[in-house]
């Protein structure tokens, strides 16, 4: 899978896609597509993989790179849960919202890894 080395490459990927893209910090597509996200506070499995959207909200008036930095950093703490957790970009079907109101996705398709410099 392609590695995005900076936020500019992520912005380019976002601008070429017709589908909504998300970012997720976890073990990666090979592992995550066989697992369910869970609510770490109460422990139930969630109906999809938790992710954070990369396209800016309509109310966002600042540059796209500012939005991407914000979204990438939003769940960066999840990368520290395990040495195998990495940031990756994906698309999928939204099937609900998680306990932090994050999108929950099914039918996930991976697009790229986030390189360390992009984080």
GROMACS .gro file of C-alpha atoms in nm:
model
  119
    1UNK     CA    1   0.000   0.000   0.000
    2UNK     CA    2   0.123   0.349  -0.080
    3UNK     CA    3   0.280   0.559   0.199
    4UNK     CA    4   0.187   0.927   0.223
    5UNK     CA    5   0.497   1.113   0.335
    6UNK     CA    6   0.334   1.447   0.420
    7UNK     CA    7   0.001   1.623   0.454
    8UNK     CA    8   0.031   1.767   0.103
    9UNK     CA    9   0.022   1.414  -0.040
   10UNK     CA   10  -0.281   1.341   0.177
   11UNK     CA   11  -0.450   1.657   0.045
   12UNK     CA   12  -0.374   1.548  -0.313
   13UNK     CA   13  -0.526   1.205  -0.247
   14UNK     CA   14  -0.834   1.364  -0.093
   15UNK     CA   15  -0.884   1.597  -0.390
   16UNK     CA   16  -0.868   1.311  -0.646
   17UNK     CA   17  -1.119   1.082  -0.473
   18UNK     CA   18  -1.490   1.075  -0.540
   19UNK     CA   19  -1.556   0.883  -0.220
   20UNK     CA   20  -1.523   1.014   0.134
   21UNK     CA   21  -1.191   0.926   0.296
   22UNK     CA   22  -1.121   0.858   0.662
   23UNK     CA   23  -0.816   0.805   0.882
   24UNK     CA   24  -0.777   0.528   1.136
   25UNK     CA   25  -0.501   0.443   1.384
   26UNK     CA   26  -0.484   0.067   1.437
   27UNK     CA   27  -0.304  -0.245   1.318
   28UNK     CA   28  -0.394  -0.189   0.953
   29UNK     CA   29  -0.633  -0.326   0.693
   30UNK     CA   30  -0.528  -0.691   0.704
   31UNK     CA   31  -0.599  -0.710   1.077
   32UNK     CA   32  -0.876  -0.451   1.109
   33UNK     CA   33  -1.108  -0.594   0.844
   34UNK     CA   34  -1.138  -0.910   1.056
   35UNK     CA   35  -1.194  -0.728   1.386
   36UNK     CA   36  -1.462  -0.500   1.526
   37UNK     CA   37  -1.391  -0.174   1.702
   38UNK     CA   38  -1.484  -0.174   2.068
   39UNK     CA   39  -1.579   0.093   2.315
   40UNK     CA   40  -1.277   0.092   2.547
   41UNK     CA   41  -1.476   0.228   2.842
   42UNK     CA   42  -1.768  -0.016   2.844
   43UNK     CA   43  -1.624  -0.297   2.625
   44UNK     CA   44  -1.906  -0.377   2.377
   45UNK     CA   45  -1.817  -0.438   2.012
   46UNK     CA   46  -1.925  -0.163   1.774
   47UNK     CA   47  -2.103  -0.228   1.441
   48UNK     CA   48  -1.810  -0.098   1.233
   49UNK     CA   49  -1.453   0.024   1.239
   50UNK     CA   50  -1.410   0.361   1.404
   51UNK     CA   51  -1.240   0.626   1.193
   52UNK     CA   52  -1.221   1.003   1.155
   53UNK     CA   53  -1.332   1.181   0.839
   54UNK     CA   54  -1.077   1.365   0.630
   55UNK     CA   55  -1.297   1.590   0.418
   56UNK     CA   56  -1.360   1.928   0.584
   57UNK     CA   57  -1.697   2.024   0.723
   58UNK     CA   58  -1.893   2.294   0.539
   59UNK     CA   59  -1.830   2.541   0.822
   60UNK     CA   60  -1.449   2.503   0.793
   61UNK     CA   61  -1.301   2.818   0.633
   62UNK     CA   62  -0.931   2.764   0.701
   63UNK     CA   63  -0.687   2.586   0.465
   64UNK     CA   64  -0.732   2.216   0.392
   65UNK     CA   65  -0.390   2.134   0.539
   66UNK     CA   66  -0.501   2.281   0.873
   67UNK     CA   67  -0.808   2.056   0.870
   68UNK     CA   68  -0.603   1.749   0.782
   69UNK     CA   69  -0.353   1.820   1.061
   70UNK     CA   70  -0.643   1.853   1.304
   71UNK     CA   71  -0.809   1.530   1.192
   72UNK     CA   72  -0.487   1.328   1.187
   73UNK     CA   73  -0.398   1.446   1.538
   74UNK     CA   74  -0.750   1.386   1.675
   75UNK     CA   75  -0.693   1.016   1.738
   76UNK     CA   76  -0.314   1.004   1.724
   77UNK     CA   77  -0.311   0.885   2.086
   78UNK     CA   78  -0.450   0.552   1.960
   79UNK     CA   79  -0.121   0.489   1.781
   80UNK     CA   80   0.048   0.466   2.121
   81UNK     CA   81  -0.175   0.179   2.238
   82UNK     CA   82   0.042  -0.072   2.053
   83UNK     CA   83   0.370  -0.073   1.863
   84UNK     CA   84   0.182  -0.221   1.568
   85UNK     CA   85  -0.071   0.066   1.544
   86UNK     CA   86  -0.022   0.292   1.243
   87UNK     CA   87  -0.225   0.558   1.070
   88UNK     CA   88  -0.396   0.453   0.749
   89UNK     CA   89  -0.641   0.611   0.506
   90UNK     CA   90  -0.955   0.425   0.408
   91UNK     CA   91  -1.304   0.453   0.270
   92UNK     CA   92  -1.614   0.255   0.357
   93UNK     CA   93  -1.986   0.259   0.420
   94UNK     CA   94  -2.091   0.454   0.727
   95UNK     CA   95  -2.305   0.225   0.945
   96UNK     CA   96  -2.335   0.438   1.257
   97UNK     CA   97  -2.152   0.653   1.505
   98UNK     CA   98  -1.934   0.548   1.794
   99UNK     CA   99  -1.931   0.669   2.156
  100UNK     CA  100  -1.723   0.976   2.061
  101UNK     CA  101  -1.959   1.045   1.767
  102UNK     CA  102  -1.692   0.914   1.528
  103UNK     CA  103  -1.802   0.744   1.205
  104UNK     CA  104  -1.823   0.364   1.213
  105UNK     CA  105  -1.744   0.199   0.879
  106UNK     CA  106  -1.815  -0.134   0.711
  107UNK     CA  107  -1.708  -0.253   0.364
  108UNK     CA  108  -1.372  -0.089   0.425
  109UNK     CA  109  -1.127  -0.027   0.140
  110UNK     CA  110  -0.772   0.080   0.231
  111UNK     CA  111  -0.600   0.357   0.033
  112UNK     CA  112  -0.267   0.443   0.197
  113UNK     CA  113  -0.051   0.441   0.507
  114UNK     CA  114   0.034   0.767   0.680
  115UNK     CA  115   0.410   0.806   0.695
  116UNK     CA  116   0.573   0.940   1.011
  117UNK     CA  117   0.637   1.280   0.853
  118UNK     CA  118   0.265   1.313   0.772
  119UNK     CA  119   0.187   1.276   1.140
   0.00000   0.00000   0.00000
